[in-house]
Amino acid sequence: MTYTVYDDIITIKLIQEACKVLDVSMEAILKLFGEYFFKFCKMSGYDRMLRTLGGDLVEFIENLDALHSYLALSYQEMNAPSFRVEKGADGNLLLHYYSDRHGLCHIVPGIIEAVAKDFFAIDVTMDIIGMNEEEERTGKKEHVVFRVVQKIHRQTRRAKSNRPQEGQDIQRDQEALEAAFLRMKEKYLSISPCPVNKSRWNIVQSIVMFGKGHFTNTFETVYPERLWIEVKTFCNAFPFHIVFDESLQVKQAGVNIQKFVPGLQTQKIRLDEYFSIVHPQVTFSILSICKFINSQFVLKTRREMMPEAWKMKPTLKLRGQMIWMESTRCMVYMCSPKLRSLQEMEEHEMHLSDIAPHDTTRDLILLNQQRLAEIELSNQLERKKEELRVLSKHLAIEKKKTETLLYAMLPEHVANQLKEGKRVAAGEFKTCTILFSDVVTFTNICAACEPIQIVNMLNSMYSKFDRLTSVHDVYKVETIGDAYMVVGGVPVPAESHAQRVANFALGMRISAREVMNPVTGGPIQIRVGIHTGPVLAGVVGDKMPRYCLFGDTVNTASRMESHGLPNKVHLSPTAYRALENQGFEIIERGEIEVKGKGKMTTYFLIQNLKATENEIMGRPRNPPDHKEASAQEPQDNTTIAVMRYADSQLSFPSSEAHECGKQGIITFSPVSTKLPNKVSQCQRTPQQHPNGQRAPSLNLFKKGAS
């Protein structure tokens, strides 16, 4: 978060982890961070502000403290370091760095070197020549001394050979400059003291233009013989100022600073009795102040020295410049109240009229009030953004749950079209394989058991069957009661649809052994019927829409199941032809009478000669224990080994269909081929099966229904 203050411990930990990942030293990481921090400040809009700090590197560094003081108005909890520059004995610069944040000094070379190269087009190197801890009023302060050396390039060395020529050019320029000044002086002397047509400003302008802009080079400051301002006027014009001597004894103070610090009206008081130095964090002595004379000083009143009635008021802070007056051996502190907002001004019971009109603190308070409002707005936006991000994450999780539930009811591409409000056109599949199954003696089980036992039995069975649909990539159409219907080759066409459904049927038979019959206590028995043929598929209904299959293939597959035998997989002739020579063991049942179809030669699927039981069940290739693997319930986190089929990557004839195929989608087109003239009735009614048991009376499939 932009305006959140993070502890330095977090920073140090991040740096330590970066050192481990990048396998570089902590000093190198901090220096790189300093380089990037400078770029980040420029990108954040501080480019112009940084460029105007100074005309050279020394001025830039000396004004950094003032910049930090200004930024502290907006970033109140900012704990910035202090800088001081001095000339070394060897002519190089010595940069003194003071900070109570330990371990971050190596950021400084990265920042300063980047500033020198970008703003002043010079290359410098910085080395640490001294590092110690100084005990100050606020605790131990890290004091690091850097040697700043400018790199000497080869081009500069080559240029030394041209120095005589350069010296001659400089001498010629100097002579031309002196000649210009002589001409200017002559013209100045020839000007009448009281010109008729020219004003004084015109005279000055003509002199400057004659000198071709060099007038400023001859500027000399003129001081009056005495100060033309009386003491009372000075103290009113500068209401916040203090003059003190080398022993810190107050000699003079502005009128308003006396108003808010009544003790200053007392003669012969020491400044450090009423104030403490907040910035720079040094001891309160004239030597320390002279050492940081170029820094901006922030003083804070001592609460214990204030009147008793003012104890609840916040302490007053002053910020300003220290100026040494050599003639009087005194220091003058030209300052202003350090206030961030109108609210702080009210807390100090202060008004804008207390600040001198020429003091920019007035404008600064008003501008910063607006800035604080923008910061608060930015904070609110960031908090809302974070809340929206969390809500969006939760929404995505809930959306995924909803889509998972929806995709469990409808094919994915159909569900997506319905979500977009589109109508899903029906489509014809010229060949597919449909499977029906039911539980043998389900009616007797229902009559002898509690409803919850039936629910638990069906849930266990269907959960195992649902898992197998993922293993063999077949589509579960629906379940009604004990009936379970799947299809291969719909809604995504697959050449191996018959093999997929056959392996699924074998897996169903194996899974049924693991489901207990609540009446007998033994495994349940199921009947399975399979038929291959064409179907029409589409979505019916607006409320709870269902993806349904229509056609005689559905009826025939249902007949194969109803005319089957317990624990047998009953195949129609077309299903047999689709599985013939595909590695399956199939035996002929013979010719039987099928209701509504007449006599048909049907078959029983025995086993897959090319696949093991573990492969059919989608178990790991080498399970640790067969019994343990058999006892596993099909949970969501269970590892499923998917069977491999030759047509797993389908090739579609058209490019559009190919794109759909890559996404597991087939676009339905209007029916163009002839459907069967008559869809025979497929109403399951109580009838006598070959095993002598009566089938349950479930009106599942009627004319035109799925």
CSV table of N, CA and C in Angstrom, one decimal, residues 380-511:
chain,number,residue,atom,x,y,z
A,380,GLN,N,-8.4,5.7,0.5
A,380,GLN,CA,-9.7,5.1,0.4
A,380,GLN,C,-9.8,4.3,-0.9
A,381,LEU,N,-9.3,4.8,-2.0
A,381,LEU,CA,-9.3,4.1,-3.3
A,381,LEU,C,-8.5,2.8,-3.2
A,382,GLU,N,-7.3,2.9,-2.6
A,382,GLU,CA,-6.5,1.7,-2.4
A,382,GLU,C,-7.2,0.7,-1.6
A,383,ARG,N,-7.8,1.1,-0.5
A,383,ARG,CA,-8.5,0.2,0.4
A,383,ARG,C,-9.7,-0.5,-0.3
A,384,LYS,N,-10.4,0.3,-1.1
A,384,LYS,CA,-11.5,-0.2,-1.9
A,384,LYS,C,-11.0,-1.2,-2.9
A,385,LYS,N,-9.9,-0.8,-3.5
A,385,LYS,CA,-9.3,-1.7,-4.6
A,385,LYS,C,-8.9,-3.0,-4.0
A,386,GLU,N,-8.3,-3.0,-2.8
A,386,GLU,CA,-7.9,-4.2,-2.1
A,386,GLU,C,-9.1,-5.0,-1.7
A,387,GLU,N,-10.2,-4.4,-1.2
A,387,GLU,CA,-11.4,-5.1,-0.9
A,387,GLU,C,-12.0,-5.7,-2.2
A,388,LEU,N,-12.0,-4.9,-3.3
A,388,LEU,CA,-12.6,-5.5,-4.5
A,388,LEU,C,-11.8,-6.6,-5.0
A,389,ARG,N,-10.4,-6.6,-4.8
A,389,ARG,CA,-9.6,-7.7,-5.2
A,389,ARG,C,-9.9,-9.0,-4.4
A,390,VAL,N,-10.1,-8.8,-3.1
A,390,VAL,CA,-10.5,-10.0,-2.3
A,390,VAL,C,-11.9,-10.5,-2.7
A,391,LEU,N,-12.8,-9.5,-2.9
A,391,LEU,CA,-14.2,-9.9,-3.3
A,391,LEU,C,-14.2,-10.6,-4.7
A,392,SER,N,-13.3,-10.1,-5.6
A,392,SER,CA,-13.2,-10.7,-6.9
A,392,SER,C,-12.7,-12.1,-6.8
A,393,LYS,N,-11.7,-12.3,-5.9
A,393,LYS,CA,-11.1,-13.6,-5.7
A,393,LYS,C,-12.2,-14.6,-5.2
A,394,HIS,N,-12.9,-14.1,-4.2
A,394,HIS,CA,-14.0,-15.0,-3.7
A,394,HIS,C,-15.1,-15.3,-4.7
A,395,LEU,N,-15.4,-14.2,-5.5
A,395,LEU,CA,-16.4,-14.4,-6.6
A,395,LEU,C,-15.9,-15.4,-7.6
A,396,ALA,N,-14.6,-15.3,-7.9
A,396,ALA,CA,-14.1,-16.3,-8.9
A,396,ALA,C,-14.2,-17.7,-8.4
A,397,ILE,N,-14.0,-17.9,-7.0
A,397,ILE,CA,-14.1,-19.2,-6.4
A,397,ILE,C,-15.5,-19.7,-6.5
A,398,GLU,N,-16.5,-18.8,-6.1
A,398,GLU,CA,-17.9,-19.2,-6.2
A,398,GLU,C,-18.4,-19.4,-7.6
A,399,LYS,N,-17.8,-18.6,-8.5
A,399,LYS,CA,-18.2,-18.8,-9.9
A,399,LYS,C,-17.7,-20.2,-10.4
A,400,LYS,N,-16.5,-20.6,-10.0
A,400,LYS,CA,-16.0,-21.9,-10.4
A,400,LYS,C,-16.9,-23.0,-9.9
A,401,LYS,N,-17.3,-22.8,-8.6
A,401,LYS,CA,-18.2,-23.8,-8.0
A,401,LYS,C,-19.5,-23.9,-8.8
A,402,THR,N,-20.0,-22.8,-9.2
A,402,THR,CA,-21.3,-22.8,-9.9
A,402,THR,C,-21.1,-23.4,-11.3
A,403,GLU,N,-20.0,-23.1,-12.0
A,403,GLU,CA,-19.7,-23.6,-13.3
A,403,GLU,C,-19.5,-25.1,-13.2
A,404,THR,N,-18.8,-25.6,-12.1
A,404,THR,CA,-18.6,-27.0,-12.0
A,404,THR,C,-19.9,-27.7,-11.8
A,405,LEU,N,-20.8,-27.1,-11.1
A,405,LEU,CA,-22.2,-27.7,-10.9
A,405,LEU,C,-22.9,-27.7,-12.2
A,406,LEU,N,-22.8,-26.6,-13.0
A,406,LEU,CA,-23.5,-26.5,-14.2
A,406,LEU,C,-23.0,-27.4,-15.3
A,407,TYR,N,-21.6,-27.6,-15.3
A,407,TYR,CA,-21.0,-28.5,-16.3
A,407,TYR,C,-21.3,-29.9,-15.9
A,408,ALA,N,-21.6,-30.2,-14.7
A,408,ALA,CA,-22.0,-31.6,-14.3
A,408,ALA,C,-23.4,-31.9,-14.8
A,409,MET,N,-24.2,-30.9,-15.1
A,409,MET,CA,-25.6,-31.1,-15.6
A,409,MET,C,-25.7,-31.0,-17.1
A,410,LEU,N,-24.8,-30.2,-17.7
A,410,LEU,CA,-24.9,-30.0,-19.2
A,410,LEU,C,-23.4,-30.0,-19.7
A,411,PRO,N,-23.3,-30.3,-21.0
A,411,PRO,CA,-22.0,-30.2,-21.7
A,411,PRO,C,-21.5,-28.8,-21.6
A,412,GLU,N,-20.2,-28.6,-21.5
A,412,GLU,CA,-19.6,-27.3,-21.2
A,412,GLU,C,-20.0,-26.3,-22.3
A,413,HIS,N,-19.9,-26.7,-23.6
A,413,HIS,CA,-20.1,-25.7,-24.6
A,413,HIS,C,-21.6,-25.4,-24.7
A,414,VAL,N,-22.5,-26.3,-24.3
A,414,VAL,CA,-23.9,-26.0,-24.2
A,414,VAL,C,-24.2,-25.1,-23.1
A,415,ALA,N,-23.6,-25.3,-21.9
A,415,ALA,CA,-23.8,-24.5,-20.8
A,415,ALA,C,-23.3,-23.0,-21.1
A,416,ASN,N,-22.2,-22.9,-21.8
A,416,ASN,CA,-21.6,-21.6,-22.1
A,416,ASN,C,-22.6,-20.8,-23.0
A,417,GLN,N,-23.2,-21.5,-24.0
A,417,GLN,CA,-24.1,-20.9,-24.9
A,417,GLN,C,-25.4,-20.4,-24.1
A,418,LEU,N,-25.8,-21.3,-23.2
A,418,LEU,CA,-27.0,-20.9,-22.4
A,418,LEU,C,-26.7,-19.7,-21.5
A,419,LYS,N,-25.5,-19.7,-20.9
A,419,LYS,CA,-25.1,-18.5,-20.1
A,419,LYS,C,-25.1,-17.2,-20.9
A,420,GLU,N,-24.8,-17.3,-22.1
A,420,GLU,CA,-24.7,-16.1,-23.0
A,420,GLU,C,-26.1,-15.8,-23.6
A,421,GLY,N,-27.1,-16.5,-23.2
A,421,GLY,CA,-28.5,-16.3,-23.7
A,421,GLY,C,-28.8,-16.7,-25.1
A,422,LYS,N,-27.9,-17.6,-25.6
A,422,LYS,CA,-28.1,-18.1,-27.0
A,422,LYS,C,-28.9,-19.4,-27.0
A,423,ARG,N,-29.6,-19.7,-28.1
A,423,ARG,CA,-30.3,-20.9,-28.2
A,423,ARG,C,-29.3,-22.0,-28.8
A,424,VAL,N,-29.4,-23.2,-28.3
A,424,VAL,CA,-28.5,-24.2,-28.7
A,424,VAL,C,-29.3,-25.1,-29.7
A,425,ALA,N,-28.7,-25.1,-30.9
A,425,ALA,CA,-29.4,-25.8,-32.0
A,425,ALA,C,-29.1,-27.3,-31.8
A,426,ALA,N,-30.1,-28.1,-32.2
A,426,ALA,CA,-30.0,-29.6,-32.1
A,426,ALA,C,-29.0,-30.0,-33.2
A,427,GLY,N,-28.4,-31.2,-33.0
A,427,GLY,CA,-27.5,-31.7,-34.0
A,427,GLY,C,-27.6,-33.2,-34.1
A,428,GLU,N,-27.3,-33.8,-35.2
A,428,GLU,CA,-27.4,-35.2,-35.5
A,428,GLU,C,-26.0,-35.8,-35.4
A,429,PHE,N,-25.9,-36.9,-34.7
A,429,PHE,CA,-24.7,-37.7,-34.7
A,429,PHE,C,-25.0,-39.0,-35.4
A,430,LYS,N,-24.2,-39.3,-36.4
A,430,LYS,CA,-24.5,-40.4,-37.3
A,430,LYS,C,-24.2,-41.7,-36.6
A,431,THR,N,-23.3,-41.7,-35.7
A,431,THR,CA,-23.0,-42.9,-34.9
A,431,THR,C,-22.5,-42.6,-33.5
A,432,CYS,N,-23.0,-43.3,-32.6
A,432,CYS,CA,-22.6,-43.2,-31.2
A,432,CYS,C,-23.0,-44.5,-30.5
A,433,THR,N,-22.6,-44.6,-29.3
A,433,THR,CA,-22.9,-45.9,-28.5
A,433,THR,C,-23.5,-45.4,-27.2
A,434,ILE,N,-24.7,-46.0,-26.9
A,434,ILE,CA,-25.5,-45.7,-25.7
A,434,ILE,C,-25.5,-46.9,-24.8
A,435,LEU,N,-25.4,-46.6,-23.5
A,435,LEU,CA,-25.4,-47.7,-22.5
A,435,LEU,C,-26.5,-47.4,-21.4
A,436,PHE,N,-27.3,-48.4,-21.1
A,436,PHE,CA,-28.2,-48.3,-20.0
A,436,PHE,C,-27.8,-49.4,-19.0
A,437,SER,N,-28.1,-49.1,-17.7
A,437,SER,CA,-27.9,-50.1,-16.6
A,437,SER,C,-28.9,-49.9,-15.6
A,438,ASP,N,-29.2,-51.0,-14.9
A,438,ASP,CA,-30.1,-50.9,-13.7
A,438,ASP,C,-29.7,-51.9,-12.7
A,439,VAL,N,-30.3,-51.9,-11.5
A,439,VAL,CA,-30.0,-52.8,-10.4
A,439,VAL,C,-31.0,-53.9,-10.4
A,440,VAL,N,-30.5,-55.1,-10.3
A,440,VAL,CA,-31.4,-56.3,-10.3
A,440,VAL,C,-32.1,-56.3,-9.0
A,441,THR,N,-33.4,-56.7,-9.0
A,441,THR,CA,-34.3,-56.8,-7.8
A,441,THR,C,-34.3,-55.5,-7.1
A,442,PHE,N,-34.3,-54.3,-7.8
A,442,PHE,CA,-34.3,-53.1,-7.1
A,442,PHE,C,-35.6,-52.8,-6.4
A,443,THR,N,-36.7,-53.3,-7.0
A,443,THR,CA,-38.0,-53.2,-6.3
A,443,THR,C,-38.1,-53.9,-5.0
A,444,ASN,N,-37.5,-55.1,-4.9
A,444,ASN,CA,-37.5,-55.9,-3.7
A,444,ASN,C,-36.6,-55.2,-2.6
A,445,ILE,N,-35.5,-54.6,-3.1
A,445,ILE,CA,-34.6,-53.9,-2.2
A,445,ILE,C,-35.3,-52.7,-1.6
A,446,CYS,N,-36.0,-52.0,-2.4
A,446,CYS,CA,-36.8,-50.8,-1.9
A,446,CYS,C,-37.8,-51.2,-0.9
A,447,ALA,N,-38.5,-52.3,-1.1
A,447,ALA,CA,-39.6,-52.7,-0.2
A,447,ALA,C,-39.0,-53.2,1.1
A,448,ALA,N,-37.8,-53.7,1.2
A,448,ALA,CA,-37.3,-54.3,2.4
A,448,ALA,C,-36.4,-53.3,3.2
A,449,CYS,N,-36.0,-52.2,2.7
A,449,CYS,CA,-35.1,-51.3,3.3
A,449,CYS,C,-35.6,-49.9,3.6
A,450,GLU,N,-35.0,-49.2,4.5
A,450,GLU,CA,-35.3,-47.8,4.8
A,450,GLU,C,-34.9,-47.0,3.6
A,451,PRO,N,-35.6,-45.8,3.4
A,451,PRO,CA,-35.2,-45.0,2.3
A,451,PRO,C,-33.7,-44.5,2.3
A,452,ILE,N,-33.2,-44.2,3.5
A,452,ILE,CA,-31.9,-43.7,3.6
A,452,ILE,C,-30.9,-44.8,3.2
A,453,GLN,N,-31.2,-46.0,3.4
A,453,GLN,CA,-30.3,-47.1,3.0
A,453,GLN,C,-30.3,-47.2,1.4
A,454,ILE,N,-31.4,-46.9,0.8
A,454,ILE,CA,-31.4,-46.9,-0.7
A,454,ILE,C,-30.6,-45.7,-1.2
A,455,VAL,N,-30.8,-44.6,-0.6
A,455,VAL,CA,-30.1,-43.4,-1.0
A,455,VAL,C,-28.6,-43.6,-0.9
A,456,ASN,N,-28.1,-44.2,0.3
A,456,ASN,CA,-26.7,-44.5,0.5
A,456,ASN,C,-26.2,-45.4,-0.6
A,457,MET,N,-27.0,-46.5,-0.9
A,457,MET,CA,-26.5,-47.5,-1.8
A,457,MET,C,-26.4,-46.9,-3.2
A,458,LEU,N,-27.4,-46.1,-3.6
A,458,LEU,CA,-27.3,-45.5,-5.0
A,458,LEU,C,-26.2,-44.5,-5.1
A,459,ASN,N,-26.0,-43.7,-4.0
A,459,ASN,CA,-25.0,-42.7,-4.0
A,459,ASN,C,-23.6,-43.3,-4.1
A,460,SER,N,-23.4,-44.4,-3.4
A,460,SER,CA,-22.1,-45.1,-3.5
A,460,SER,C,-21.9,-45.7,-4.9
A,461,MET,N,-22.9,-46.2,-5.5
A,461,MET,CA,-22.8,-46.8,-6.8
A,461,MET,C,-22.6,-45.8,-7.9
A,462,TYR,N,-23.4,-44.7,-7.8
A,462,TYR,CA,-23.3,-43.7,-8.8
A,462,TYR,C,-22.0,-42.9,-8.7
A,463,SER,N,-21.5,-42.7,-7.5
A,463,SER,CA,-20.2,-42.1,-7.4
A,463,SER,C,-19.1,-42.8,-8.1
A,464,LYS,N,-19.1,-44.1,-7.9
A,464,LYS,CA,-18.1,-45.0,-8.6
A,464,LYS,C,-18.3,-44.9,-10.1
A,465,PHE,N,-19.6,-44.9,-10.6
A,465,PHE,CA,-19.8,-44.8,-12.0
A,465,PHE,C,-19.4,-43.5,-12.6
A,466,ASP,N,-19.7,-42.4,-11.8
A,466,ASP,CA,-19.3,-41.1,-12.3
A,466,ASP,C,-17.8,-40.9,-12.4
A,467,ARG,N,-17.0,-41.6,-11.5
A,467,ARG,CA,-15.6,-41.5,-11.6
A,467,ARG,C,-15.1,-42.2,-12.9
A,468,LEU,N,-15.8,-43.3,-13.3
A,468,LEU,CA,-15.4,-44.0,-14.5
A,468,LEU,C,-15.7,-43.2,-15.8
A,469,THR,N,-16.7,-42.3,-15.7
A,469,THR,CA,-17.0,-41.5,-16.9
A,469,THR,C,-15.8,-40.6,-17.2
A,470,SER,N,-15.0,-40.2,-16.2
A,470,SER,CA,-13.8,-39.4,-16.4
A,470,SER,C,-12.7,-40.2,-16.9
A,471,VAL,N,-12.7,-41.5,-16.5
A,471,VAL,CA,-11.6,-42.4,-16.9
A,471,VAL,C,-11.7,-42.7,-18.4
A,472,HIS,N,-12.9,-42.9,-18.9
A,472,HIS,CA,-13.1,-43.3,-20.3
A,472,HIS,C,-13.7,-42.2,-21.2
A,473,ASP,N,-13.9,-41.1,-20.6
A,473,ASP,CA,-14.3,-39.9,-21.4
A,473,ASP,C,-15.6,-40.2,-22.1
A,474,VAL,N,-16.6,-40.6,-21.4
A,474,VAL,CA,-18.0,-40.8,-21.9
A,474,VAL,C,-18.9,-39.8,-21.2
A,475,TYR,N,-20.0,-39.5,-21.8
A,475,TYR,CA,-20.9,-38.5,-21.3
A,475,TYR,C,-22.0,-39.1,-20.5
A,476,LYS,N,-22.2,-38.7,-19.3
A,476,LYS,CA,-23.3,-39.2,-18.5
A,476,LYS,C,-24.6,-38.3,-18.8
A,477,VAL,N,-25.6,-39.0,-19.3
A,477,VAL,CA,-26.8,-38.3,-19.8
A,477,VAL,C,-27.7,-38.0,-18.6
A,478,GLU,N,-28.0,-39.0,-17.8
A,478,GLU,CA,-28.9,-38.8,-16.6
A,478,GLU,C,-29.0,-40.1,-15.9
A,479,THR,N,-29.6,-40.0,-14.7
A,479,THR,CA,-29.9,-41.1,-13.8
A,479,THR,C,-31.4,-40.9,-13.3
A,480,ILE,N,-32.2,-41.9,-13.4
A,480,ILE,CA,-33.5,-41.9,-12.8
A,480,ILE,C,-33.7,-43.2,-12.0
A,481,GLY,N,-33.9,-43.0,-10.7
A,481,GLY,CA,-34.0,-44.2,-9.9
A,481,GLY,C,-32.7,-45.0,-9.9
A,482,ASP,N,-32.8,-46.2,-10.3
A,482,ASP,CA,-31.6,-47.1,-10.4
A,482,ASP,C,-31.1,-47.1,-11.8
A,483,ALA,N,-31.7,-46.4,-12.7
A,483,ALA,CA,-31.2,-46.5,-14.1
A,483,ALA,C,-30.1,-45.5,-14.3
A,484,TYR,N,-29.1,-45.9,-15.1
A,484,TYR,CA,-27.9,-45.0,-15.3
A,484,TYR,C,-27.7,-45.1,-16.8
A,485,MET,N,-27.6,-43.9,-17.4
A,485,MET,CA,-27.4,-43.8,-18.9
A,485,MET,C,-26.2,-43.0,-19.3
A,486,VAL,N,-25.4,-43.5,-20.1
A,486,VAL,CA,-24.2,-42.8,-20.7
A,486,VAL,C,-24.2,-43.0,-22.2
A,487,VAL,N,-23.4,-42.1,-22.8
A,487,VAL,CA,-23.2,-42.2,-24.3
A,487,VAL,C,-21.8,-41.9,-24.6
A,488,GLY,N,-21.3,-42.6,-25.6
A,488,GLY,CA,-20.0,-42.3,-26.2
A,488,GLY,C,-20.0,-41.7,-27.5
A,489,GLY,N,-19.2,-40.7,-27.8
A,489,GLY,CA,-19.3,-40.0,-29.1
A,489,GLY,C,-20.2,-38.9,-29.1
A,490,VAL,N,-20.8,-38.5,-28.0
A,490,VAL,CA,-21.7,-37.3,-27.9
A,490,VAL,C,-21.3,-36.7,-26.5
A,491,PRO,N,-21.3,-35.4,-26.5
A,491,PRO,CA,-21.4,-34.4,-27.5
A,491,PRO,C,-20.2,-34.2,-28.4
A,492,VAL,N,-19.0,-34.7,-28.0
A,492,VAL,CA,-17.8,-34.6,-28.7
A,492,VAL,C,-17.6,-35.9,-29.5
A,493,PRO,N,-17.6,-35.9,-30.9
A,493,PRO,CA,-17.5,-37.1,-31.6
A,493,PRO,C,-16.1,-37.8,-31.3
A,494,ALA,N,-16.1,-39.1,-31.3
A,494,ALA,CA,-14.9,-39.9,-31.1
A,494,ALA,C,-15.1,-41.2,-31.9
A,495,GLU,N,-14.1,-41.6,-32.6
A,495,GLU,CA,-14.2,-42.8,-33.4
A,495,GLU,C,-14.2,-44.1,-32.5
A,496,SER,N,-13.6,-44.0,-31.3
A,496,SER,CA,-13.6,-45.1,-30.4
A,496,SER,C,-14.7,-45.1,-29.4
A,497,HIS,N,-15.8,-44.5,-29.8
A,497,HIS,CA,-17.0,-44.4,-28.8
A,497,HIS,C,-17.4,-45.8,-28.3
A,498,ALA,N,-17.4,-46.8,-29.2
A,498,ALA,CA,-17.9,-48.1,-28.8
A,498,ALA,C,-16.9,-48.7,-27.8
A,499,GLN,N,-15.6,-48.6,-28.0
A,499,GLN,CA,-14.6,-49.1,-27.1
A,499,GLN,C,-14.6,-48.4,-25.7
A,500,ARG,N,-14.9,-47.1,-25.8
A,500,ARG,CA,-15.0,-46.4,-24.5
A,500,ARG,C,-16.1,-46.9,-23.7
A,501,VAL,N,-17.3,-47.0,-24.3
A,501,VAL,CA,-18.5,-47.4,-23.6
A,501,VAL,C,-18.3,-48.9,-23.1
A,502,ALA,N,-17.7,-49.7,-23.9
A,502,ALA,CA,-17.5,-51.1,-23.5
A,502,ALA,C,-16.6,-51.2,-22.3
A,503,ASN,N,-15.5,-50.5,-22.3
A,503,ASN,CA,-14.6,-50.5,-21.1
A,503,ASN,C,-15.3,-49.9,-19.9
A,504,PHE,N,-16.2,-48.9,-20.2
A,504,PHE,CA,-16.9,-48.3,-19.1
A,504,PHE,C,-17.9,-49.3,-18.5
A,505,ALA,N,-18.5,-50.1,-19.3
A,505,ALA,CA,-19.4,-51.2,-18.9
A,505,ALA,C,-18.7,-52.2,-18.0
A,506,LEU,N,-17.5,-52.6,-18.5
A,506,LEU,CA,-16.7,-53.6,-17.7
A,506,LEU,C,-16.3,-53.0,-16.3
A,507,GLY,N,-16.0,-51.7,-16.3
A,507,GLY,CA,-15.7,-51.0,-15.1
A,507,GLY,C,-16.9,-50.9,-14.2
A,508,MET,N,-18.1,-50.7,-14.7
A,508,MET,CA,-19.3,-50.7,-13.9
A,508,MET,C,-19.5,-52.1,-13.2
A,509,ARG,N,-19.3,-53.1,-14.0
A,509,ARG,CA,-19.5,-54.4,-13.4
A,509,ARG,C,-18.5,-54.7,-12.2
A,510,ILE,N,-17.2,-54.2,-12.4
A,510,ILE,CA,-16.2,-54.4,-11.3
A,510,ILE,C,-16.6,-53.5,-10.1
A,511,SER,N,-17.1,-52.3,-10.4
A,511,SER,CA,-17.4,-51.3,-9.3
A,511,SER,C,-18.6,-51.9,-8.5
